[in-house]
Amino acid sequence: MQKYCKNQNNINILLDHESGRGFKVTFTINEEGESNILVITRAPKSHNAEDLKKELNKAIKYLTNNEDELGIIKEISFVFLFPVIEYSKDVLEEVYNTKGELFLCGNDGFIENGEYLKNDLIIFESLINSSHIIFAWGEPTSKDIRKVYESRLHYLLKGFKVVKNNCFDLKKFYYVGTLTNQGYPRNYSSWSKNLQLNEFEI
């Protein structure tokens, strides 16, 4: 795994080129800023820098419009429950059925440049380095994927609570607007400027 498109339009993308998965996208907003924002969402839609910039612009605009709550933003990063490129709503289920849960979740693990990498390590490291964390994973894309989805969220939320309770710096967790009908934090694609940023208790 390696950083791709480094410093191109202030975007860094962490990719596994061999498997075609995207693990993290970071936008530098203001070098003089103080807050590092982490958005945890379902899956990347692309690994192309320009496509990602267009796809995530709505979320970036919403967050920068809420600097009264978040502080002056230095960076906004996006990490994913599932690093598989979500070209369509059926992709997660297809990958699960053909390549298995570890691959779908990005936790099959491999060594790159002497470093062992997997998705959960990336997510938790990003969480530790962030001051404000936004939950934005939306609903499961199908009934068949729901069990994996729920298991993944249970594990991650338990870990997030451990991090929160053991970090010296104060970390705040949020969701945008109301929860979905199924009780999930809404995906960033449905954010709008009139929706409130709410704290999430874990």
mmCIF file with all atom_site columns, C-alpha atoms in Angstrom:
data_model
loop_
_atom_site.group_PDB
_atom_site.id
_atom_site.type_symbol
_atom_site.label_atom_id
_atom_site.label_alt_id
_atom_site.label_comp_id
_atom_site.label_asym_id
_atom_site.label_entity_id
_atom_site.label_seq_id
_atom_site.pdbx_PDB_ins_code
_atom_site.Cartn_x
_atom_site.Cartn_y
_atom_site.Cartn_z
_atom_site.occupancy
_atom_site.B_iso_or_equiv
_atom_site.pdbx_formal_charge
_atom_site.auth_seq_id
_atom_site.auth_comp_id
_atom_site.auth_asym_id
_atom_site.auth_atom_id
_atom_site.pdbx_PDB_model_num
ATOM 1   C CA . MET A 1 1   ? 0.000   0.000   0.000  1.00 0.00 ? 1   MET A CA 1
ATOM 2   C CA . GLN A 1 2   ? 1.244   3.458   -0.747 1.00 0.00 ? 2   GLN A CA 1
ATOM 3   C CA . LYS A 1 3   ? 0.254   7.079   -0.876 1.00 0.00 ? 3   LYS A CA 1
ATOM 4   C CA . TYR A 1 4   ? -1.026  8.011   -4.291 1.00 0.00 ? 4   TYR A CA 1
ATOM 5   C CA . CYS A 1 5   ? -1.560  11.472  -5.806 1.00 0.00 ? 5   CYS A CA 1
ATOM 6   C CA . LYS A 1 6   ? 0.436   12.935  -2.937 1.00 0.00 ? 6   LYS A CA 1
ATOM 7   C CA . ASN A 1 7   ? 0.079   16.710  -2.762 1.00 0.00 ? 7   ASN A CA 1
ATOM 8   C CA . GLN A 1 8   ? -2.053  16.839  -5.902 1.00 0.00 ? 8   GLN A CA 1
ATOM 9   C CA . ASN A 1 9   ? -4.699  19.486  -5.267 1.00 0.00 ? 9   ASN A CA 1
ATOM 10  C CA . ASN A 1 10  ? -3.966  19.013  -1.557 1.00 0.00 ? 10  ASN A CA 1
ATOM 11  C CA . ILE A 1 11  ? -5.290  15.440  -1.687 1.00 0.00 ? 11  ILE A CA 1
ATOM 12  C CA . ASN A 1 12  ? -3.535  12.331  -0.378 1.00 0.00 ? 12  ASN A CA 1
ATOM 13  C CA . ILE A 1 13  ? -5.023  8.949   -1.239 1.00 0.00 ? 13  ILE A CA 1
ATOM 14  C CA . LEU A 1 14  ? -3.958  5.718   0.435  1.00 0.00 ? 14  LEU A CA 1
ATOM 15  C CA . LEU A 1 15  ? -4.413  2.830   -1.996 1.00 0.00 ? 15  LEU A CA 1
ATOM 16  C CA . ASP A 1 16  ? -3.671  -0.829  -2.349 1.00 0.00 ? 16  ASP A CA 1
ATOM 17  C CA . HIS A 1 17  ? -2.943  -0.845  -6.078 1.00 0.00 ? 17  HIS A CA 1
ATOM 18  C CA . GLU A 1 18  ? -2.760  -4.628  -6.296 1.00 0.00 ? 18  GLU A CA 1
ATOM 19  C CA . SER A 1 19  ? -6.319  -5.195  -5.065 1.00 0.00 ? 19  SER A CA 1
ATOM 20  C CA . GLY A 1 20  ? -7.765  -1.893  -6.293 1.00 0.00 ? 20  GLY A CA 1
ATOM 21  C CA . ARG A 1 21  ? -8.997  -0.862  -2.846 1.00 0.00 ? 21  ARG A CA 1
ATOM 22  C CA . GLY A 1 22  ? -8.966  2.629   -1.340 1.00 0.00 ? 22  GLY A CA 1
ATOM 23  C CA . PHE A 1 23  ? -8.297  2.986   2.387  1.00 0.00 ? 23  PHE A CA 1
ATOM 24  C CA . LYS A 1 24  ? -8.030  6.674   3.190  1.00 0.00 ? 24  LYS A CA 1
ATOM 25  C CA . VAL A 1 25  ? -8.486  10.064  1.542  1.00 0.00 ? 25  VAL A CA 1
ATOM 26  C CA . THR A 1 26  ? -7.102  13.221  3.168  1.00 0.00 ? 26  THR A CA 1
ATOM 27  C CA . PHE A 1 27  ? -7.732  16.816  2.112  1.00 0.00 ? 27  PHE A CA 1
ATOM 28  C CA . THR A 1 28  ? -5.523  19.603  3.449  1.00 0.00 ? 28  THR A CA 1
ATOM 29  C CA . ILE A 1 29  ? -7.843  22.550  4.121  1.00 0.00 ? 29  ILE A CA 1
ATOM 30  C CA . ASN A 1 30  ? -5.703  25.069  5.997  1.00 0.00 ? 30  ASN A CA 1
ATOM 31  C CA . GLU A 1 31  ? -2.064  24.536  6.984  1.00 0.00 ? 31  GLU A CA 1
ATOM 32  C CA . GLU A 1 32  ? -2.605  26.976  9.870  1.00 0.00 ? 32  GLU A CA 1
ATOM 33  C CA . GLY A 1 33  ? -5.652  25.097  11.158 1.00 0.00 ? 33  GLY A CA 1
ATOM 34  C CA . GLU A 1 34  ? -5.869  23.317  14.489 1.00 0.00 ? 34  GLU A CA 1
ATOM 35  C CA . SER A 1 35  ? -8.511  20.620  13.985 1.00 0.00 ? 35  SER A CA 1
ATOM 36  C CA . ASN A 1 36  ? -8.124  17.278  12.228 1.00 0.00 ? 36  ASN A CA 1
ATOM 37  C CA . ILE A 1 37  ? -11.509 15.915  11.196 1.00 0.00 ? 37  ILE A CA 1
ATOM 38  C CA . LEU A 1 38  ? -12.147 12.232  10.507 1.00 0.00 ? 38  LEU A CA 1
ATOM 39  C CA . VAL A 1 39  ? -15.223 11.071  8.592  1.00 0.00 ? 39  VAL A CA 1
ATOM 40  C CA . ILE A 1 40  ? -15.977 7.354   8.829  1.00 0.00 ? 40  ILE A CA 1
ATOM 41  C CA . THR A 1 41  ? -18.170 6.283   5.955  1.00 0.00 ? 41  THR A CA 1
ATOM 42  C CA . ARG A 1 42  ? -19.201 3.098   4.143  1.00 0.00 ? 42  ARG A CA 1
ATOM 43  C CA . ALA A 1 43  ? -16.993 2.695   1.047  1.00 0.00 ? 43  ALA A CA 1
ATOM 44  C CA . PRO A 1 44  ? -15.050 4.806   -1.465 1.00 0.00 ? 44  PRO A CA 1
ATOM 45  C CA . LYS A 1 45  ? -16.706 5.596   -4.782 1.00 0.00 ? 45  LYS A CA 1
ATOM 46  C CA . SER A 1 46  ? -13.438 5.980   -6.702 1.00 0.00 ? 46  SER A CA 1
ATOM 47  C CA . HIS A 1 47  ? -9.667  6.147   -6.287 1.00 0.00 ? 47  HIS A CA 1
ATOM 48  C CA . ASN A 1 48  ? -9.229  8.933   -8.834 1.00 0.00 ? 48  ASN A CA 1
ATOM 49  C CA . ALA A 1 49  ? -8.275  12.259  -7.238 1.00 0.00 ? 49  ALA A CA 1
ATOM 50  C CA . GLU A 1 50  ? -10.565 14.442  -9.338 1.00 0.00 ? 50  GLU A CA 1
ATOM 51  C CA . ASP A 1 51  ? -13.533 12.105  -8.953 1.00 0.00 ? 51  ASP A CA 1
ATOM 52  C CA . LEU A 1 52  ? -13.026 11.991  -5.199 1.00 0.00 ? 52  LEU A CA 1
ATOM 53  C CA . LYS A 1 53  ? -12.778 15.746  -5.000 1.00 0.00 ? 53  LYS A CA 1
ATOM 54  C CA . LYS A 1 54  ? -16.171 16.063  -6.713 1.00 0.00 ? 54  LYS A CA 1
ATOM 55  C CA . GLU A 1 55  ? -17.721 13.219  -4.727 1.00 0.00 ? 55  GLU A CA 1
ATOM 56  C CA . LEU A 1 56  ? -16.607 14.505  -1.323 1.00 0.00 ? 56  LEU A CA 1
ATOM 57  C CA . ASN A 1 57  ? -16.958 18.234  -1.960 1.00 0.00 ? 57  ASN A CA 1
ATOM 58  C CA . LYS A 1 58  ? -20.418 18.358  -0.374 1.00 0.00 ? 58  LYS A CA 1
ATOM 59  C CA . ALA A 1 59  ? -19.114 16.866  2.869  1.00 0.00 ? 59  ALA A CA 1
ATOM 60  C CA . ILE A 1 60  ? -16.075 19.141  2.915  1.00 0.00 ? 60  ILE A CA 1
ATOM 61  C CA . LYS A 1 61  ? -18.249 22.207  2.390  1.00 0.00 ? 61  LYS A CA 1
ATOM 62  C CA . TYR A 1 62  ? -20.590 21.152  5.202  1.00 0.00 ? 62  TYR A CA 1
ATOM 63  C CA . LEU A 1 63  ? -17.711 20.639  7.632  1.00 0.00 ? 63  LEU A CA 1
ATOM 64  C CA . THR A 1 64  ? -15.928 23.889  6.805  1.00 0.00 ? 64  THR A CA 1
ATOM 65  C CA . ASN A 1 65  ? -19.237 25.694  7.307  1.00 0.00 ? 65  ASN A CA 1
ATOM 66  C CA . ASN A 1 66  ? -19.321 24.296  10.858 1.00 0.00 ? 66  ASN A CA 1
ATOM 67  C CA . GLU A 1 67  ? -15.978 25.608  12.077 1.00 0.00 ? 67  GLU A CA 1
ATOM 68  C CA . ASP A 1 68  ? -17.754 27.317  14.989 1.00 0.00 ? 68  ASP A CA 1
ATOM 69  C CA . GLU A 1 69  ? -18.170 23.823  16.431 1.00 0.00 ? 69  GLU A CA 1
ATOM 70  C CA . LEU A 1 70  ? -15.161 22.073  14.908 1.00 0.00 ? 70  LEU A CA 1
ATOM 71  C CA . GLY A 1 71  ? -12.545 24.826  15.117 1.00 0.00 ? 71  GLY A CA 1
ATOM 72  C CA . ILE A 1 72  ? -10.355 25.984  12.246 1.00 0.00 ? 72  ILE A CA 1
ATOM 73  C CA . ILE A 1 73  ? -9.857  22.859  10.163 1.00 0.00 ? 73  ILE A CA 1
ATOM 74  C CA . LYS A 1 74  ? -6.398  21.742  9.127  1.00 0.00 ? 74  LYS A CA 1
ATOM 75  C CA . GLU A 1 75  ? -7.282  18.428  7.482  1.00 0.00 ? 75  GLU A CA 1
ATOM 76  C CA . ILE A 1 76  ? -10.349 16.366  6.667  1.00 0.00 ? 76  ILE A CA 1
ATOM 77  C CA . SER A 1 77  ? -9.807  12.625  6.252  1.00 0.00 ? 77  SER A CA 1
ATOM 78  C CA . PHE A 1 78  ? -12.207 9.931   5.092  1.00 0.00 ? 78  PHE A CA 1
ATOM 79  C CA . VAL A 1 79  ? -11.814 6.273   6.067  1.00 0.00 ? 79  VAL A CA 1
ATOM 80  C CA . PHE A 1 80  ? -14.090 3.394   5.164  1.00 0.00 ? 80  PHE A CA 1
ATOM 81  C CA . LEU A 1 81  ? -15.821 0.429   6.780  1.00 0.00 ? 81  LEU A CA 1
ATOM 82  C CA . PHE A 1 82  ? -15.193 -1.367  3.503  1.00 0.00 ? 82  PHE A CA 1
ATOM 83  C CA . PRO A 1 83  ? -12.335 -0.146  1.261  1.00 0.00 ? 83  PRO A CA 1
ATOM 84  C CA . VAL A 1 84  ? -13.743 -1.809  -1.864 1.00 0.00 ? 84  VAL A CA 1
ATOM 85  C CA . ILE A 1 85  ? -14.603 0.720   -4.580 1.00 0.00 ? 85  ILE A CA 1
ATOM 86  C CA . GLU A 1 86  ? -18.412 0.943   -4.521 1.00 0.00 ? 86  GLU A CA 1
ATOM 87  C CA . TYR A 1 87  ? -19.199 1.275   -8.217 1.00 0.00 ? 87  TYR A CA 1
ATOM 88  C CA . SER A 1 88  ? -22.780 0.121   -7.605 1.00 0.00 ? 88  SER A CA 1
ATOM 89  C CA . LYS A 1 89  ? -25.024 -0.808  -4.678 1.00 0.00 ? 89  LYS A CA 1
ATOM 90  C CA . ASP A 1 90  ? -24.396 -4.521  -5.304 1.00 0.00 ? 90  ASP A CA 1
ATOM 91  C CA . VAL A 1 91  ? -20.596 -4.392  -5.082 1.00 0.00 ? 91  VAL A CA 1
ATOM 92  C CA . LEU A 1 92  ? -20.228 -5.067  -1.350 1.00 0.00 ? 92  LEU A CA 1
ATOM 93  C CA . GLU A 1 93  ? -22.413 -8.153  -1.509 1.00 0.00 ? 93  GLU A CA 1
ATOM 94  C CA . GLU A 1 94  ? -20.633 -9.423  -4.632 1.00 0.00 ? 94  GLU A CA 1
ATOM 95  C CA . VAL A 1 95  ? -17.185 -8.996  -3.068 1.00 0.00 ? 95  VAL A CA 1
ATOM 96  C CA . TYR A 1 96  ? -18.335 -10.651 0.159  1.00 0.00 ? 96  TYR A CA 1
ATOM 97  C CA . ASN A 1 97  ? -19.660 -13.666 -1.752 1.00 0.00 ? 97  ASN A CA 1
ATOM 98  C CA . THR A 1 98  ? -16.608 -14.038 -4.012 1.00 0.00 ? 98  THR A CA 1
ATOM 99  C CA . LYS A 1 99  ? -13.643 -12.934 -1.884 1.00 0.00 ? 99  LYS A CA 1
ATOM 100 C CA . GLY A 1 100 ? -14.859 -13.186 1.687  1.00 0.00 ? 100 GLY A CA 1
ATOM 101 C CA . GLU A 1 101 ? -15.295 -10.973 4.728  1.00 0.00 ? 101 GLU A CA 1
ATOM 102 C CA . LEU A 1 102 ? -11.616 -10.267 5.465  1.00 0.00 ? 102 LEU A CA 1
ATOM 103 C CA . PHE A 1 103 ? -11.033 -8.921  1.958  1.00 0.00 ? 103 PHE A CA 1
ATOM 104 C CA . LEU A 1 104 ? -14.274 -6.925  2.002  1.00 0.00 ? 104 LEU A CA 1
ATOM 105 C CA . CYS A 1 105 ? -13.308 -5.282  5.300  1.00 0.00 ? 105 CYS A CA 1
ATOM 106 C CA . GLY A 1 106 ? -9.726  -4.702  4.161  1.00 0.00 ? 106 GLY A CA 1
ATOM 107 C CA . ASN A 1 107 ? -8.318  -6.793  6.989  1.00 0.00 ? 107 ASN A CA 1
ATOM 108 C CA . ASP A 1 108 ? -6.683  -9.593  5.000  1.00 0.00 ? 108 ASP A CA 1
ATOM 109 C CA . GLY A 1 109 ? -3.407  -7.785  5.731  1.00 0.00 ? 109 GLY A CA 1
ATOM 110 C CA . PHE A 1 110 ? -0.146  -7.601  3.838  1.00 0.00 ? 110 PHE A CA 1
ATOM 111 C CA . ILE A 1 111 ? 3.310   -6.118  4.134  1.00 0.00 ? 111 ILE A CA 1
ATOM 112 C CA . GLU A 1 112 ? 4.341   -3.058  2.136  1.00 0.00 ? 112 GLU A CA 1
ATOM 113 C CA . ASN A 1 113 ? 7.730   -1.402  2.584  1.00 0.00 ? 113 ASN A CA 1
ATOM 114 C CA . GLY A 1 114 ? 8.275   -3.458  5.699  1.00 0.00 ? 114 GLY A CA 1
ATOM 115 C CA . GLU A 1 115 ? 5.003   -2.337  7.300  1.00 0.00 ? 115 GLU A CA 1
ATOM 116 C CA . TYR A 1 116 ? 2.044   -4.585  8.054  1.00 0.00 ? 116 TYR A CA 1
ATOM 117 C CA . LEU A 1 117 ? -1.161  -2.858  6.990  1.00 0.00 ? 117 LEU A CA 1
ATOM 118 C CA . LYS A 1 118 ? -4.852  -3.562  7.298  1.00 0.00 ? 118 LYS A CA 1
ATOM 119 C CA . ASN A 1 119 ? -7.946  -1.400  7.349  1.00 0.00 ? 119 ASN A CA 1
ATOM 120 C CA . ASP A 1 120 ? -8.653  -1.475  11.076 1.00 0.00 ? 120 ASP A CA 1
ATOM 121 C CA . LEU A 1 121 ? -5.112  -0.303  11.850 1.00 0.00 ? 121 LEU A CA 1
ATOM 122 C CA . ILE A 1 122 ? -5.602  2.608   9.458  1.00 0.00 ? 122 ILE A CA 1
ATOM 123 C CA . ILE A 1 123 ? -8.993  3.500   10.964 1.00 0.00 ? 123 ILE A CA 1
ATOM 124 C CA . PHE A 1 124 ? -7.815  3.431   14.583 1.00 0.00 ? 124 PHE A CA 1
ATOM 125 C CA . GLU A 1 125 ? -4.568  5.267   13.848 1.00 0.00 ? 125 GLU A CA 1
ATOM 126 C CA . SER A 1 126 ? -6.586  7.944   12.041 1.00 0.00 ? 126 SER A CA 1
ATOM 127 C CA . LEU A 1 127 ? -8.978  8.159   14.984 1.00 0.00 ? 127 LEU A CA 1
ATOM 128 C CA . ILE A 1 128 ? -6.136  8.649   17.459 1.00 0.00 ? 128 ILE A CA 1
ATOM 129 C CA . ASN A 1 129 ? -4.746  11.484  15.327 1.00 0.00 ? 129 ASN A CA 1
ATOM 130 C CA . SER A 1 130 ? -8.104  13.273  14.953 1.00 0.00 ? 130 SER A CA 1
ATOM 131 C CA . SER A 1 131 ? -9.880  15.727  17.234 1.00 0.00 ? 131 SER A CA 1
ATOM 132 C CA . HIS A 1 132 ? -13.406 15.418  15.809 1.00 0.00 ? 132 HIS A CA 1
ATOM 133 C CA . ILE A 1 133 ? -14.886 12.229  14.364 1.00 0.00 ? 133 ILE A CA 1
ATOM 134 C CA . ILE A 1 134 ? -18.003 12.169  12.185 1.00 0.00 ? 134 ILE A CA 1
ATOM 135 C CA . PHE A 1 135 ? -19.982 8.947   11.736 1.00 0.00 ? 135 PHE A CA 1
ATOM 136 C CA . ALA A 1 136 ? -21.402 8.820   8.207  1.00 0.00 ? 136 ALA A CA 1
ATOM 137 C CA . TRP A 1 137 ? -21.694 5.204   7.095  1.00 0.00 ? 137 TRP A CA 1
ATOM 138 C CA . GLY A 1 138 ? -25.375 5.162   6.177  1.00 0.00 ? 138 GLY A CA 1
ATOM 139 C CA . GLU A 1 139 ? -27.447 1.994   5.896  1.00 0.00 ? 139 GLU A CA 1
ATOM 140 C CA . PRO A 1 140 ? -26.440 -1.488  4.704  1.00 0.00 ? 140 PRO A CA 1
ATOM 141 C CA . THR A 1 141 ? -26.775 -1.794  0.944  1.00 0.00 ? 141 THR A CA 1
ATOM 142 C CA . SER A 1 142 ? -28.629 -5.118  1.134  1.00 0.00 ? 142 SER A CA 1
ATOM 143 C CA . LYS A 1 143 ? -30.190 -7.531  3.610  1.00 0.00 ? 143 LYS A CA 1
ATOM 144 C CA . ASP A 1 144 ? -27.488 -10.081 2.848  1.00 0.00 ? 144 ASP A CA 1
ATOM 145 C CA . ILE A 1 145 ? -24.704 -7.707  3.913  1.00 0.00 ? 145 ILE A CA 1
ATOM 146 C CA . ARG A 1 146 ? -26.466 -6.527  7.089  1.00 0.00 ? 146 ARG A CA 1
ATOM 147 C CA . LYS A 1 147 ? -24.953 -9.182  9.374  1.00 0.00 ? 147 LYS A CA 1
ATOM 148 C CA . VAL A 1 148 ? -21.409 -8.258  8.328  1.00 0.00 ? 148 VAL A CA 1
ATOM 149 C CA . TYR A 1 149 ? -22.296 -4.564  8.616  1.00 0.00 ? 149 TYR A CA 1
ATOM 150 C CA . GLU A 1 150 ? -23.638 -4.925  12.150 1.00 0.00 ? 150 GLU A CA 1
ATOM 151 C CA . SER A 1 151 ? -20.718 -7.067  13.283 1.00 0.00 ? 151 SER A CA 1
ATOM 152 C CA . ARG A 1 152 ? -18.267 -4.547  11.883 1.00 0.00 ? 152 ARG A CA 1
ATOM 153 C CA . LEU A 1 153 ? -19.962 -1.591  13.574 1.00 0.00 ? 153 LEU A CA 1
ATOM 154 C CA . HIS A 1 154 ? -20.172 -3.403  16.917 1.00 0.00 ? 154 HIS A CA 1
ATOM 155 C CA . TYR A 1 155 ? -16.440 -4.128  16.843 1.00 0.00 ? 155 TYR A CA 1
ATOM 156 C CA . LEU A 1 156 ? -15.415 -0.637  15.731 1.00 0.00 ? 156 LEU A CA 1
ATOM 157 C CA . LEU A 1 157 ? -17.678 1.235   18.158 1.00 0.00 ? 157 LEU A CA 1
ATOM 158 C CA . LYS A 1 158 ? -16.328 -0.849  21.028 1.00 0.00 ? 158 LYS A CA 1
ATOM 159 C CA . GLY A 1 159 ? -12.807 0.078   19.933 1.00 0.00 ? 159 GLY A CA 1
ATOM 160 C CA . PHE A 1 160 ? -13.708 3.747   19.516 1.00 0.00 ? 160 PHE A CA 1
ATOM 161 C CA . LYS A 1 161 ? -14.931 3.820   23.120 1.00 0.00 ? 161 LYS A CA 1
ATOM 162 C CA . VAL A 1 162 ? -11.622 2.377   24.342 1.00 0.00 ? 162 VAL A CA 1
ATOM 163 C CA . VAL A 1 163 ? -9.687  5.010   22.377 1.00 0.00 ? 163 VAL A CA 1
ATOM 164 C CA . LYS A 1 164 ? -11.909 7.806   23.683 1.00 0.00 ? 164 LYS A CA 1
ATOM 165 C CA . ASN A 1 165 ? -11.460 6.710   27.294 1.00 0.00 ? 165 ASN A CA 1
ATOM 166 C CA . ASN A 1 166 ? -7.689  6.336   27.043 1.00 0.00 ? 166 ASN A CA 1
ATOM 167 C CA . CYS A 1 167 ? -6.590  9.346   24.991 1.00 0.00 ? 167 CYS A CA 1
ATOM 168 C CA . PHE A 1 168 ? -5.205  12.410  26.723 1.00 0.00 ? 168 PHE A CA 1
ATOM 169 C CA . ASP A 1 169 ? -6.833  14.777  24.244 1.00 0.00 ? 169 ASP A CA 1
ATOM 170 C CA . LEU A 1 170 ? -10.601 15.221  24.159 1.00 0.00 ? 170 LEU A CA 1
ATOM 171 C CA . LYS A 1 171 ? -12.242 13.534  21.192 1.00 0.00 ? 171 LYS A CA 1
ATOM 172 C CA . LYS A 1 172 ? -15.764 14.368  20.094 1.00 0.00 ? 172 LYS A CA 1
ATOM 173 C CA . PHE A 1 173 ? -17.963 12.105  18.000 1.00 0.00 ? 173 PHE A CA 1
ATOM 174 C CA . TYR A 1 174 ? -20.788 13.382  15.800 1.00 0.00 ? 174 TYR A CA 1
ATOM 175 C CA . TYR A 1 175 ? -23.466 12.530  13.274 1.00 0.00 ? 175 TYR A CA 1
ATOM 176 C CA . VAL A 1 176 ? -25.239 14.913  10.925 1.00 0.00 ? 176 VAL A CA 1
ATOM 177 C CA . GLY A 1 177 ? -28.972 15.604  11.051 1.00 0.00 ? 177 GLY A CA 1
ATOM 178 C CA . THR A 1 178 ? -31.209 12.793  12.273 1.00 0.00 ? 178 THR A CA 1
ATOM 179 C CA . LEU A 1 179 ? -30.419 9.101   12.190 1.00 0.00 ? 179 LEU A CA 1
ATOM 180 C CA . THR A 1 180 ? -31.880 7.137   9.285  1.00 0.00 ? 180 THR A CA 1
ATOM 181 C CA . ASN A 1 181 ? -35.121 5.165   9.600  1.00 0.00 ? 181 ASN A CA 1
ATOM 182 C CA . GLN A 1 182 ? -33.005 2.113   10.430 1.00 0.00 ? 182 GLN A CA 1
ATOM 183 C CA . GLY A 1 183 ? -31.046 4.009   13.089 1.00 0.00 ? 183 GLY A CA 1
ATOM 184 C CA . TYR A 1 184 ? -27.760 4.626   11.258 1.00 0.00 ? 184 TYR A CA 1
ATOM 185 C CA . PRO A 1 185 ? -25.827 7.902   10.902 1.00 0.00 ? 185 PRO A CA 1
ATOM 186 C CA . ARG A 1 186 ? -26.708 9.260   7.489  1.00 0.00 ? 186 ARG A CA 1
ATOM 187 C CA . ASN A 1 187 ? -24.180 9.026   4.677  1.00 0.00 ? 187 ASN A CA 1
ATOM 188 C CA . TYR A 1 188 ? -22.355 12.247  3.762  1.00 0.00 ? 188 TYR A CA 1
ATOM 189 C CA . SER A 1 189 ? -24.117 12.256  0.376  1.00 0.00 ? 189 SER A CA 1
ATOM 190 C CA . SER A 1 190 ? -27.358 13.257  2.143  1.00 0.00 ? 190 SER A CA 1
ATOM 191 C CA . TRP A 1 191 ? -25.869 16.083  4.217  1.00 0.00 ? 191 TRP A CA 1
ATOM 192 C CA . SER A 1 192 ? -27.165 19.599  3.625  1.00 0.00 ? 192 SER A CA 1
ATOM 193 C CA . LYS A 1 193 ? -26.252 22.933  5.177  1.00 0.00 ? 193 LYS A CA 1
ATOM 194 C CA . ASN A 1 194 ? -29.455 23.168  7.220  1.00 0.00 ? 194 ASN A CA 1
ATOM 195 C CA . LEU A 1 195 ? -28.762 19.895  9.080  1.00 0.00 ? 195 LEU A CA 1
ATOM 196 C CA . GLN A 1 196 ? -27.414 20.126  12.604 1.00 0.00 ? 196 GLN A CA 1
ATOM 197 C CA . LEU A 1 197 ? -24.131 18.581  13.724 1.00 0.00 ? 197 LEU A CA 1
ATOM 198 C CA . ASN A 1 198 ? -25.045 16.401  16.726 1.00 0.00 ? 198 ASN A CA 1
ATOM 199 C CA . GLU A 1 199 ? -22.778 14.755  19.272 1.00 0.00 ? 199 GLU A CA 1
ATOM 200 C CA . PHE A 1 200 ? -22.818 10.955  19.314 1.00 0.00 ? 200 PHE A CA 1
ATOM 201 C CA . GLU A 1 201 ? -22.445 9.294   22.704 1.00 0.00 ? 201 GLU A CA 1
ATOM 202 C CA . ILE A 1 202 ? -20.446 6.065   22.700 1.00 0.00 ? 202 ILE A CA 1
#
